[in-house]
Coordinates of C-alpha atoms in Angstrom, one line a residue:
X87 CA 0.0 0.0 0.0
X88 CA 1.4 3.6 -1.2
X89 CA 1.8 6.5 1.9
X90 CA 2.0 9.6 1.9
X91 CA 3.3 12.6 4.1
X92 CA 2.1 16.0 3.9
X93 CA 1.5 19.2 5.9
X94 CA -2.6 19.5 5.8
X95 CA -4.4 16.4 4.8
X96 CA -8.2 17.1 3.3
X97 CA -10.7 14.6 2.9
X98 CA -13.4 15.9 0.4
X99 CA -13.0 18.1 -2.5
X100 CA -16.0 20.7 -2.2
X101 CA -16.7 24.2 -1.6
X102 CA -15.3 24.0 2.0
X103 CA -12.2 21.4 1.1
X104 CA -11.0 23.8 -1.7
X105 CA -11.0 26.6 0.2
X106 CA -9.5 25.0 2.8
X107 CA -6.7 23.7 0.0
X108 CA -6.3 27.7 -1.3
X109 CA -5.9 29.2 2.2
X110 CA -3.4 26.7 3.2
X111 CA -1.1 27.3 0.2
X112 CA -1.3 30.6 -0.1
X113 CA 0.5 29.9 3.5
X114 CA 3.0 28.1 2.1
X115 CA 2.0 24.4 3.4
X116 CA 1.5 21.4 1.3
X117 CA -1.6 20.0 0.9
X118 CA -2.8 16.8 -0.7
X119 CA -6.7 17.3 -0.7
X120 CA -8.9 14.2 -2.2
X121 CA -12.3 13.9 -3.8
X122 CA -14.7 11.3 -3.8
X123 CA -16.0 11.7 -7.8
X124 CA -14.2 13.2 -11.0
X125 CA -15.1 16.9 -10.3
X126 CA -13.6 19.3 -7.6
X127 CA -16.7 21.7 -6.2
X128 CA -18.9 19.7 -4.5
X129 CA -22.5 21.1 -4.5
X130 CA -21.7 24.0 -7.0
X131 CA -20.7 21.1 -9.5
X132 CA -20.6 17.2 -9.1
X133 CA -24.4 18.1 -7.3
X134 CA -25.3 20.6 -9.8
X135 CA -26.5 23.0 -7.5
X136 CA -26.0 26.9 -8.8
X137 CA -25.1 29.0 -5.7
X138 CA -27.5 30.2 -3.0
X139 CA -26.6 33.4 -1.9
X140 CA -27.6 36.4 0.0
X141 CA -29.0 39.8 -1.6
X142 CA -25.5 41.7 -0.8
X143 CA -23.0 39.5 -2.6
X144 CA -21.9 41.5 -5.1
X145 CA -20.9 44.1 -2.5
X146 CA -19.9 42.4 0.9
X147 CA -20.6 39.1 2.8
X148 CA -18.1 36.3 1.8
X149 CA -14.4 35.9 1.5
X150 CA -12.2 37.9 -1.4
X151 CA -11.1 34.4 -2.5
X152 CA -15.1 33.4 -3.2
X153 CA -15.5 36.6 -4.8
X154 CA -12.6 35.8 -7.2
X155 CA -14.6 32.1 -7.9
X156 CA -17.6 34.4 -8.9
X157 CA -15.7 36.8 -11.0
X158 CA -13.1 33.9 -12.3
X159 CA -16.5 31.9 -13.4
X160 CA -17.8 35.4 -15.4
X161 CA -14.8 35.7 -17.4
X162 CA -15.0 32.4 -18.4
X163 CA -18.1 33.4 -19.9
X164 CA -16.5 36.4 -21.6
X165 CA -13.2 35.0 -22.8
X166 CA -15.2 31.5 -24.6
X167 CA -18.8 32.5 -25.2
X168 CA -20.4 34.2 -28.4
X169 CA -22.3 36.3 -25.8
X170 CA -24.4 39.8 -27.1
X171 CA -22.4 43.0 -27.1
X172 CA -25.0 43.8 -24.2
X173 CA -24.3 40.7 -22.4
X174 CA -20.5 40.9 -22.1
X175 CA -21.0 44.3 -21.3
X176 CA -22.8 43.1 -17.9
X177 CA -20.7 44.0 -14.8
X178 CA -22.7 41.0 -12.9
X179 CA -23.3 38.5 -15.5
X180 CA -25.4 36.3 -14.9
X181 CA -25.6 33.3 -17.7
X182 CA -28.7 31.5 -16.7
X183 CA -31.2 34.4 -15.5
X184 CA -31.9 32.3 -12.8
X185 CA -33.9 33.4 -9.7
X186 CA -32.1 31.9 -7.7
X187 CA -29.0 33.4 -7.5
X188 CA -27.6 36.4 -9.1
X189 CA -24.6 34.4 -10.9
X190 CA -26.3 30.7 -12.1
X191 CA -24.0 29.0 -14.0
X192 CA -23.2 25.6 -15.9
X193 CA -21.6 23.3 -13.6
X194 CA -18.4 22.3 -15.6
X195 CA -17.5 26.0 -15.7
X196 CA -17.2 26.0 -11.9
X197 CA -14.8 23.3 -12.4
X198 CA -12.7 25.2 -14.6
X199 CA -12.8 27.8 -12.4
X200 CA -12.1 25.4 -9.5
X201 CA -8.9 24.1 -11.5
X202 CA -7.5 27.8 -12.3
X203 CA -7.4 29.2 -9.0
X204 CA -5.7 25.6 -8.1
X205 CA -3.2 25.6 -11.0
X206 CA -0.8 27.3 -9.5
X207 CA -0.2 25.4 -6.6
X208 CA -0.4 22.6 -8.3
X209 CA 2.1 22.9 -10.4
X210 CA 4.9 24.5 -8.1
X211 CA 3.6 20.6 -6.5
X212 CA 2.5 22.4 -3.2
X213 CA -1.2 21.0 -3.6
X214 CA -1.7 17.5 -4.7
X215 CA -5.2 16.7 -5.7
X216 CA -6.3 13.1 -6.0
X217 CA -9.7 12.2 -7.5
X218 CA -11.6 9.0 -7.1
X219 CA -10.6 8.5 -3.6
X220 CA -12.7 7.5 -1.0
X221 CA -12.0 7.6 2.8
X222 CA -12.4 3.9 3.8
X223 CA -10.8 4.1 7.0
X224 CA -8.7 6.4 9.7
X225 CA -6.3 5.4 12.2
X226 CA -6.2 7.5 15.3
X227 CA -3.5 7.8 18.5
X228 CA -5.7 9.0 21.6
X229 CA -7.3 12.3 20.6
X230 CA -5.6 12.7 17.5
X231 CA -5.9 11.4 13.6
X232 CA -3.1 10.1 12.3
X233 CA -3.6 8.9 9.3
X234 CA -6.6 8.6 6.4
X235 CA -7.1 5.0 4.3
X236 CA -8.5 6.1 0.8
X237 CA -9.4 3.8 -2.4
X238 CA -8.8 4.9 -5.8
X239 CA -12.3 3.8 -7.0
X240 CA -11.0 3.8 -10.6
X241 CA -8.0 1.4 -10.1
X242 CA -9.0 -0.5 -6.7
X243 CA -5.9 0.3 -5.3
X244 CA -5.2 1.8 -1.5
X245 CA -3.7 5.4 0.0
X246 CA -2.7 5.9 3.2
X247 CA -2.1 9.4 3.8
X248 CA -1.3 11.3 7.1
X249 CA -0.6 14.6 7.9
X250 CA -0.1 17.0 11.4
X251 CA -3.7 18.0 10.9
X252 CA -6.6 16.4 8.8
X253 CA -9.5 18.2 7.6
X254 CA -13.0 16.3 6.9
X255 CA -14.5 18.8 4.1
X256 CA -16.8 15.6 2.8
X257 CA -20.4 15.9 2.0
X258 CA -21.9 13.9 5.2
X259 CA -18.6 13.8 8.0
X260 CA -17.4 10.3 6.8
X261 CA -14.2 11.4 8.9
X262 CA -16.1 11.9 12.0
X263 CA -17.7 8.1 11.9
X264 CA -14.2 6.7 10.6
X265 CA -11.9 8.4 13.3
X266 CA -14.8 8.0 16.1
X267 CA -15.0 12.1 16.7
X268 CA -17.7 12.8 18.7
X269 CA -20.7 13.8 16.7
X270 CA -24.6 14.5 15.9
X271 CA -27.0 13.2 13.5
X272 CA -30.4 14.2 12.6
X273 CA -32.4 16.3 14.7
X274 CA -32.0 17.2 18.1
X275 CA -34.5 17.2 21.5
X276 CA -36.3 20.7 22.2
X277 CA -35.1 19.7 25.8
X278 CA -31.7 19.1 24.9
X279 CA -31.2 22.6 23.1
X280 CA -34.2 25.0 23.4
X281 CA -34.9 25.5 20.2
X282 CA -38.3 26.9 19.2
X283 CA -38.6 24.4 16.0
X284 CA -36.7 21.9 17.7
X285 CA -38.6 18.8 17.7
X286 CA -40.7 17.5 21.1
X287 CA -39.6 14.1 22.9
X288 CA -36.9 12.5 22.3
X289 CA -33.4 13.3 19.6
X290 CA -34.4 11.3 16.2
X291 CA -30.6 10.3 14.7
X292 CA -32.3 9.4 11.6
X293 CA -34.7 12.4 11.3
X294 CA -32.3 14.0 8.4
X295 CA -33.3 16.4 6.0
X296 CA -34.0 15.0 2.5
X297 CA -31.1 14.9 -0.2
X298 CA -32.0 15.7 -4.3
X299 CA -30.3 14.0 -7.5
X300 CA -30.4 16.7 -9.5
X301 CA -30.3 17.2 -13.6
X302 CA -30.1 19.4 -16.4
X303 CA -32.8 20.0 -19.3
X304 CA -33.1 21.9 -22.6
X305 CA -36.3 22.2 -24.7
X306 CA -36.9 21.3 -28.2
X307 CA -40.1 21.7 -29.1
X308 CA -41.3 19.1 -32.3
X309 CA -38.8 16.5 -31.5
X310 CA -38.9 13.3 -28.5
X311 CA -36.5 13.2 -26.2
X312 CA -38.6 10.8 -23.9
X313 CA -36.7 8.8 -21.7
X314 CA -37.4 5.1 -21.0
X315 CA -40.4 4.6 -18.4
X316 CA -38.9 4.2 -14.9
X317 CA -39.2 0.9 -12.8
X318 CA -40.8 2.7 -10.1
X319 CA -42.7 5.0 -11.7
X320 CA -45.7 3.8 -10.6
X321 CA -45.2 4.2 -7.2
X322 CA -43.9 7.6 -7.8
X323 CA -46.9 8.4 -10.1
X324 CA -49.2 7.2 -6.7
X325 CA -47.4 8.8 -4.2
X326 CA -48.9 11.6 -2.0
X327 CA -47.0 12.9 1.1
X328 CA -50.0 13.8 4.3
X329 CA -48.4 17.2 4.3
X330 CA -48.3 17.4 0.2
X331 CA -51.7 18.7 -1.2
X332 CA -51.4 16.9 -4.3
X333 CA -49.4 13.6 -6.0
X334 CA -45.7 14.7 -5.5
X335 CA -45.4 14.4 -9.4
X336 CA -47.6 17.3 -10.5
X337 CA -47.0 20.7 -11.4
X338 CA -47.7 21.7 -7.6
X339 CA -45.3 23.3 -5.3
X340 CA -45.6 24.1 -1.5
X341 CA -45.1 27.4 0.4
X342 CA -43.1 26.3 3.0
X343 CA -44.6 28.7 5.7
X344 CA -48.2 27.6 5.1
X345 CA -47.6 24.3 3.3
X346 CA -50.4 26.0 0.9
X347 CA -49.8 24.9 -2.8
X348 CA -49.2 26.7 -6.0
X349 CA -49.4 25.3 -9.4
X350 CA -47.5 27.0 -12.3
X351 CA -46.7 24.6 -15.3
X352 CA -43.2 24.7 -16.3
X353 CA -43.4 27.3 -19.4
X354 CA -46.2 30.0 -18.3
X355 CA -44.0 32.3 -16.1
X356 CA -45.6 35.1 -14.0
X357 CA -43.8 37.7 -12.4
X358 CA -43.5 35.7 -8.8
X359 CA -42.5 32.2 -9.8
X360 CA -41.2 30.3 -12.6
X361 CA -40.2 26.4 -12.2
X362 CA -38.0 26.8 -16.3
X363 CA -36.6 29.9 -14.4
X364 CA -35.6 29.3 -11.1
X365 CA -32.5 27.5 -11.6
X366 CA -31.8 28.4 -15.4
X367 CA -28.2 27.9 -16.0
X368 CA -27.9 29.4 -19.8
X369 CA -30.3 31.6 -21.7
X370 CA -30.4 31.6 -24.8
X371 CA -31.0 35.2 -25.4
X372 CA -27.6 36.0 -23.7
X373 CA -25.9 34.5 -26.7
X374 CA -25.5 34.9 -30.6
X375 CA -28.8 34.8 -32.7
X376 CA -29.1 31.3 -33.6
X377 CA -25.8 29.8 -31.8
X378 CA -28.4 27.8 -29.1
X379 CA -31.5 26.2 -29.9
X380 CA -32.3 26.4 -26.0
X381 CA -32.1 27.3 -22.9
X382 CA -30.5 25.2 -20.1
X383 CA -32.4 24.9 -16.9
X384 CA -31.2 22.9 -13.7
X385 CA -34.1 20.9 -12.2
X386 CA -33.9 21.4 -8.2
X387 CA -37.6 21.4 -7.4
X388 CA -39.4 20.3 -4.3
X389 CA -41.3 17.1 -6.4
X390 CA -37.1 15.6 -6.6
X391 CA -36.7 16.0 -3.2
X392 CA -36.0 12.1 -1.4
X393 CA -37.1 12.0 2.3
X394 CA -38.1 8.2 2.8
X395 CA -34.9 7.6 3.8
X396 CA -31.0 9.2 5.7
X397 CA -27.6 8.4 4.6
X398 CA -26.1 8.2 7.6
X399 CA -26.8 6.3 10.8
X400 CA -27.9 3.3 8.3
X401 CA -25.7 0.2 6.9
X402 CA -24.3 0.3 3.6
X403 CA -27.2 -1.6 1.8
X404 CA -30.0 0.5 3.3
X405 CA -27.8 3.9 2.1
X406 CA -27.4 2.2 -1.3
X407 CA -31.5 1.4 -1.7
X408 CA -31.7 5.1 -0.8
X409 CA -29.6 6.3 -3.2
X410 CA -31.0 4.2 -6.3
X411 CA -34.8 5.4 -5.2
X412 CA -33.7 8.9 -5.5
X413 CA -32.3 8.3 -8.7
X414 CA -35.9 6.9 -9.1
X415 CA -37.6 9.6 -7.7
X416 CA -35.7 12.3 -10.3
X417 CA -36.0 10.3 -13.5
X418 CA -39.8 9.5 -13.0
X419 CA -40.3 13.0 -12.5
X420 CA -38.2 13.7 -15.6
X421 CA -40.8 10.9 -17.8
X422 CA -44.0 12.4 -16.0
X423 CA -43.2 16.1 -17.2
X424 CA -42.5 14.4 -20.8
X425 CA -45.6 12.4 -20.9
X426 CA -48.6 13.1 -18.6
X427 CA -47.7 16.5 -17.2
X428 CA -50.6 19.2 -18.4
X429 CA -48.9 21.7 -20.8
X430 CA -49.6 24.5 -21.5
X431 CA -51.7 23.8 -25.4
X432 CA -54.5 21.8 -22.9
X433 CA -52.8 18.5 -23.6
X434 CA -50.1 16.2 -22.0
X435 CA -47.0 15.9 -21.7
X436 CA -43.5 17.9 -23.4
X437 CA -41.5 15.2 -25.0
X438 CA -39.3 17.9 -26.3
X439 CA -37.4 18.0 -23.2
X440 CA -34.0 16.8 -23.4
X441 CA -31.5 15.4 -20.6
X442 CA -28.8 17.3 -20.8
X443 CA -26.3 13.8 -20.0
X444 CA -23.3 16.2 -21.0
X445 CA -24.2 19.0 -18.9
X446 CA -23.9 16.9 -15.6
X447 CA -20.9 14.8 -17.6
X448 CA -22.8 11.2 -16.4
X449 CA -24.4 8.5 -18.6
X450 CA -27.8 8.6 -16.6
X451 CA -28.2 12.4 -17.1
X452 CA -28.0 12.9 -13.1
X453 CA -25.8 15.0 -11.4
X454 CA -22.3 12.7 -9.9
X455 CA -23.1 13.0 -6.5
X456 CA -26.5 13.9 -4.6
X457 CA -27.5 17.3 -3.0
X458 CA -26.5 17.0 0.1
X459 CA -28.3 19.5 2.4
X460 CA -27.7 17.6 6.4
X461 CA -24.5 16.1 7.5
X462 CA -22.9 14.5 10.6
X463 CA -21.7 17.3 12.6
X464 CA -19.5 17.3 15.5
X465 CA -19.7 17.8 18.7
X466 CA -18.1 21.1 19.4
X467 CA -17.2 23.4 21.9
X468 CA -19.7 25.7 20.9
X469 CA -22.9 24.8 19.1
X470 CA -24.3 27.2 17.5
X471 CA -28.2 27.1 17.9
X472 CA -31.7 29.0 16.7
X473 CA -31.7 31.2 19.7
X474 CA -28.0 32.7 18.5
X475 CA -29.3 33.3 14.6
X476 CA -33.5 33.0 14.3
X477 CA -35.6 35.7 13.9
X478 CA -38.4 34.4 16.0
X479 CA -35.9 32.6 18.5
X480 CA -34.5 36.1 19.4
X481 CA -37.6 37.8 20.3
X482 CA -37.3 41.8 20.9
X483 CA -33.5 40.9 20.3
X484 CA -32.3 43.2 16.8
X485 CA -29.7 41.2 14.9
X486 CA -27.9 37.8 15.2
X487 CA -26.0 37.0 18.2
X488 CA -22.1 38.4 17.9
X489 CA -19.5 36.2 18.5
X490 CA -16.0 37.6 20.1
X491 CA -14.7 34.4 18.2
X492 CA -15.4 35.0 14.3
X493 CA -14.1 33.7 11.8
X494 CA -16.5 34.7 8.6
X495 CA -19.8 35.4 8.0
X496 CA -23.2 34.3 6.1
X497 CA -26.9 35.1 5.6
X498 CA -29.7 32.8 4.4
X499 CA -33.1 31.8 6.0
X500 CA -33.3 28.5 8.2
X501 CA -34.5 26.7 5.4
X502 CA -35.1 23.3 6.2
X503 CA -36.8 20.2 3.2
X504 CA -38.9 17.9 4.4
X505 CA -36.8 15.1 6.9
X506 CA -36.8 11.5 6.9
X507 CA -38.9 11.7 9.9
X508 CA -38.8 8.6 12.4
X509 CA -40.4 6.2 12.1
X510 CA -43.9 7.8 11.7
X511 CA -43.5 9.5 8.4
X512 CA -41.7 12.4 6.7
X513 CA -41.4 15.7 8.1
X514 CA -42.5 18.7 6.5
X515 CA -40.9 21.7 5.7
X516 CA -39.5 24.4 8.1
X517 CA -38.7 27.8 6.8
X518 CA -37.7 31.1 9.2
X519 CA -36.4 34.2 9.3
X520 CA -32.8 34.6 10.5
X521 CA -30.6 37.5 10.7
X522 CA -27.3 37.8 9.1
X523 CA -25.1 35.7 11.3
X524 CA -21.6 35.2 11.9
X525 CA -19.3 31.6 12.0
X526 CA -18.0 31.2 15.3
X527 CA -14.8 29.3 16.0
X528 CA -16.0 27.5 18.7
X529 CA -18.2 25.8 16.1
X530 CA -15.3 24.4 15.1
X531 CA -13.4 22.7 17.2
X532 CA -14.2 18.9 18.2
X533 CA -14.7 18.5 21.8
X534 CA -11.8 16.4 22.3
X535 CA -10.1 15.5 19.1
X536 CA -7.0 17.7 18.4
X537 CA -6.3 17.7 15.3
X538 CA -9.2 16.8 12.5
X539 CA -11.2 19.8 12.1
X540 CA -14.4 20.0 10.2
X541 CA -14.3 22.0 6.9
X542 CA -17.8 21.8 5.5
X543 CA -21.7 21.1 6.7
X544 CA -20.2 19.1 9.4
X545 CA -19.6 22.0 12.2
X546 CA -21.0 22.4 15.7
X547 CA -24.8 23.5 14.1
X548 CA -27.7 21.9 15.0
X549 CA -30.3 20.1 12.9
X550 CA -32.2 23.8 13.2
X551 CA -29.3 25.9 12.1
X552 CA -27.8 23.6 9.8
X553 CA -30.8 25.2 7.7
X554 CA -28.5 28.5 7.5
X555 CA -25.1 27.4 7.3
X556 CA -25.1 25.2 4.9
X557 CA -25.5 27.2 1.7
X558 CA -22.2 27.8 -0.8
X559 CA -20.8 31.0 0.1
X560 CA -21.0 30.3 3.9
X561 CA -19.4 26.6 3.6
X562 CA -16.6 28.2 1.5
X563 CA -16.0 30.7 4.2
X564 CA -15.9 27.4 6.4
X565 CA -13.1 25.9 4.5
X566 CA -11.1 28.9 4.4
X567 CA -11.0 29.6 7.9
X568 CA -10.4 26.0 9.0
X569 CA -7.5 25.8 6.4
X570 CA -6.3 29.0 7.7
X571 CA -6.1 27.7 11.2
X572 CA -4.4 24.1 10.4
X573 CA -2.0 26.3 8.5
X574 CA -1.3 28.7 11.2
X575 CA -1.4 26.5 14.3
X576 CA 2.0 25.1 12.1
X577 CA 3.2 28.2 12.0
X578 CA 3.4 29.0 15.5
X579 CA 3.4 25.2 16.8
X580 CA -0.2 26.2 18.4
X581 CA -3.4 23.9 19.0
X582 CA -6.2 24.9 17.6
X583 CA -8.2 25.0 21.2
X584 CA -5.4 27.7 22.1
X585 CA -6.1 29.7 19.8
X586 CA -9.8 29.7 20.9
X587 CA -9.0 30.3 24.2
X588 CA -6.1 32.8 24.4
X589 CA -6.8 36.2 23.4
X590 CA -3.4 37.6 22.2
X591 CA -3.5 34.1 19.4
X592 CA -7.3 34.7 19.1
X593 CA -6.3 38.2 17.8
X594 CA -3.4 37.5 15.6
X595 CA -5.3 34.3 14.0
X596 CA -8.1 37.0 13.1
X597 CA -6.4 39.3 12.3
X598 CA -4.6 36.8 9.5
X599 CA -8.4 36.1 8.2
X600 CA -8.9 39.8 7.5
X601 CA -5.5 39.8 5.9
X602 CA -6.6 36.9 3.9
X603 CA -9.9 38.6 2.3
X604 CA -12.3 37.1 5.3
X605 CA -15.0 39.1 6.9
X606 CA -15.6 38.8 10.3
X607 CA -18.8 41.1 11.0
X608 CA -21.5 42.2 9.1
X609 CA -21.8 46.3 8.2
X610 CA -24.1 47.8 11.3
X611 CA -26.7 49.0 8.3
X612 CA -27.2 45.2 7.4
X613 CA -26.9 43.0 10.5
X614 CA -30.9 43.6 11.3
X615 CA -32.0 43.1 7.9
X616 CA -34.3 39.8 6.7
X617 CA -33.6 39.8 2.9
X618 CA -32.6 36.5 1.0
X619 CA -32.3 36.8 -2.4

């Protein structure tokens, strides 16, 4: 079995493990960071997920290095698309016209983005990035990691790769269950944190919010792009959630607040909501007359969302089954909209909607990896809960809690999908109001491992809050910081817990974020604000 050595090991190769990669170079360590699939990005790419962001990102509100990803991902636009004069012109581009987002964007140009703010640490060989690996197994020494097991899925073969500090930036804390670090699942007792939402009785490990194969589409109207009929379809055609008012596969979506439905078929926009529009990632209007026949839209919708069943907490054949229905779940919904959904002529169906297999790079036309909205999370020093961040939570309280301890900031509503529930049925939805909040380093550190520290949806968050730090520009901010910290603890032969607890390192660790392009508070015109998007 190969080894390897390096300064900062990190497991996982999204939004929060390559930021975590970029701040650690730029420090001068060497890194060797992994990924589970073929694509570097995690939910921005391999999960097809165009960024969620909050209404002042163009301005302020994430780090400079995500702001360069943003910019870095426009000028890839510029430099290789035939886009109008008035497009190019655009000082915030945004390709798709999405809702969503103010910057919605095909996946694979997030990868190339990814790989040029990566190429040059790759080449002077201070970052070494291996795809296809998979954490299979960690070795540990009392409260510390010492080394990481991977597979090369691709070849079969076995890494064992150790490092001073290890970083688990995977999509669901594989590291925390490997190395046995202390940690939470699913959602959490009212009585053991005081949350508002929190649920009644008893913690339910396998309450865990549902997960989303996503997939691309374009429209061409005349020809058939139907896809072969599902083998679950019919359940999927028959199934009815209690808190859905209609069968999930319908044109009806749910207002989270008041679980009251709304029905808009794909291709009759109105000013408030359109399913083509939401996540568009190209239209076609942006480009040369008659260089696209369509546009491209990502399909994220509530009727793919897969809640009969978690990830973690389960064996290995009950997460498979899981996986393989959500697949399910997506492609059915994919057949219904080309054969039985009501269109917009008074008939059925729109065979004319292609899956874009090339836009998510896979042979079924699914995204690589699922959207991944609920992890394991440790158990930190500091765990950051509704009362700190909720709207409701805080009462007459103006603003989010502020944390002495900062290391970044975010903004985005406790936005919770309908959970796996336990035992007696999904959970609905749960959508509040939080104010602007900042990422506290206590969040971060384990309460007794040294030296893995988490790097993505896996900090010390509760099932509750999970709902508002878990969007991209806020894990990205994640990864930077904890990369930042591995990176300086080596510097000054500090623990991380040290520099949480002494002030004079607590100082000179932020004040090597703000040097770095972090933001550690929100402007005092913003912090009381409830916008979104």
């Amino acid at each position: 079995m190969r080894e390897q050595y390096c300064d900062i090991l990190i497991v996982g190769g999204g939004l929060g493990g390559v930021a975590a990669a970029l701040a650690a170079v730029r420090m001068g360590r060497r890194v060797i960071l992994t990924e589970e699939t073929d694509w570097l990005g995690g939910q921005l790419t391999s999960q097809a997920v165009p960024p969620d962001e909050h209404p002042w990102i163009e301005r302020f509100g994430c780090t400079a290095t995500y702001r360069k990803l943003r910019d870095t991902i426009r000028a890839y636009y510029r430099r290789g698309y035939p886009l109008t004069e008035q497009a190019r012109a655009t000082e915030n581009l945004n390709p798709g016209q999405g809702h969503v987002s103010r910057l919605c964007h095909e996946p694979r140009v997030a990868v190339a983005a990814l790989d040029e703010l990566l190429a040059p640490y790759r080449a002077n060989r201070q970052l070494q990035v291996l795809l296809r690996h998979r954490p299979v197994a960690a070795e540990t020494d009392g409260d510390r990691v010492t080394a990481v097991r991977l597979l090369d899925t691709g070849t079969g073969h076995e890494l064992t790769a150790s490092a001073p500090y290890v970083l688990d930036a995977t999509e669901l804390g594989e590291l925390l269950e490997l190395a046995g670090v202390e940690h939470v699942m699913g959602a959490e007792s009212r009585a053991d944190t005081g949350e508002l939402h929190a649920l009644e009785g008893p913690a339910q490990p396998l309450d865990q919010q549902s997960f989303t194969y996503c997939f691309a589409l374009d429209h061409r109207p005349g020809e058939d792009h139907t896809i072969d009929r599902p083998e679950t379809y019919g359940f999927w055609r028959g199934y009815e959630p209690d808190f859905w008012p209609a069968p999930l596969l319908s044109w009806v979506q749910v207002a989270p607040e008041t679980l009251v439905r709304y029905e808009k078929n794909i291709f009759e926009p109105d000013k408030d909501f359109d399913l083509w529009r939401f996540r568009r990632i190209l239209h076609k209007p942006l480009l040369a007359e008659g260089f696209a026949a369509s546009d491209i839209t990502l399909v994220n919708w509530q009727q793919v969302d897969y809640w009969l069943g978690p990830l973690t907490g389960v064996d290995d054949a009950e997460r498979d089954r899981h996986l393989a229905a959500a697949k399910q779940l997506s492609l059915s919904f994919l057949y219904w909209m080309q054969t039985e959904a009501p269109n917009y002529q008074g008939g059925t169906g729109y065979p004319g909607l292609r899956l874009r297999t090339d836009v998510t790079d896979t042979a079924d036309g699914l995204a690589k990896y699922p959207y991944i909205r609920e992890s394991r999370r440790i158990r930190a020093d500091f765990t950051v809960t509704e009362q700190h961040v909720g709207v409701a939570a805080r009462g007459a309280l103006l603003g989010s809690e502020e944390f002495r301890d900062s290391v970044g900031i975010g903004s985005y509503r406790i936005d919770l999908h309908p959970s796996t529930g336990s035992g007696s049925g999904p959970r609905q939805y749960l959508d509040v109001e939080s104010w602007p909040f900042q990422i506290p380093l206590g969040a971060l550190l384990p309460v007794r491992v040294e030296n893995l520290l988490p790097a993505g949806k896996n900090i010390g968050t509760t099932h509750i809050t999970n709902g508002c730090y878990r969007l991209h520009p806020v894990e990205w901010n994640i990864g930077e910081a904890v990369g930042a910290l591995a990176a300086y603890c080596l510097d000054t032969g500090s623990a991380p817990r040290q520099v949480h607890t002494d002030p004079v390192k607590l100082d000179e660790y932020q004040k090597l974020l703000t040097d770095l392009g972090i933001e550690l508070s929100w402007p005092r015109e913003v912090r009381t604000q409830k916008k979104y998007n």
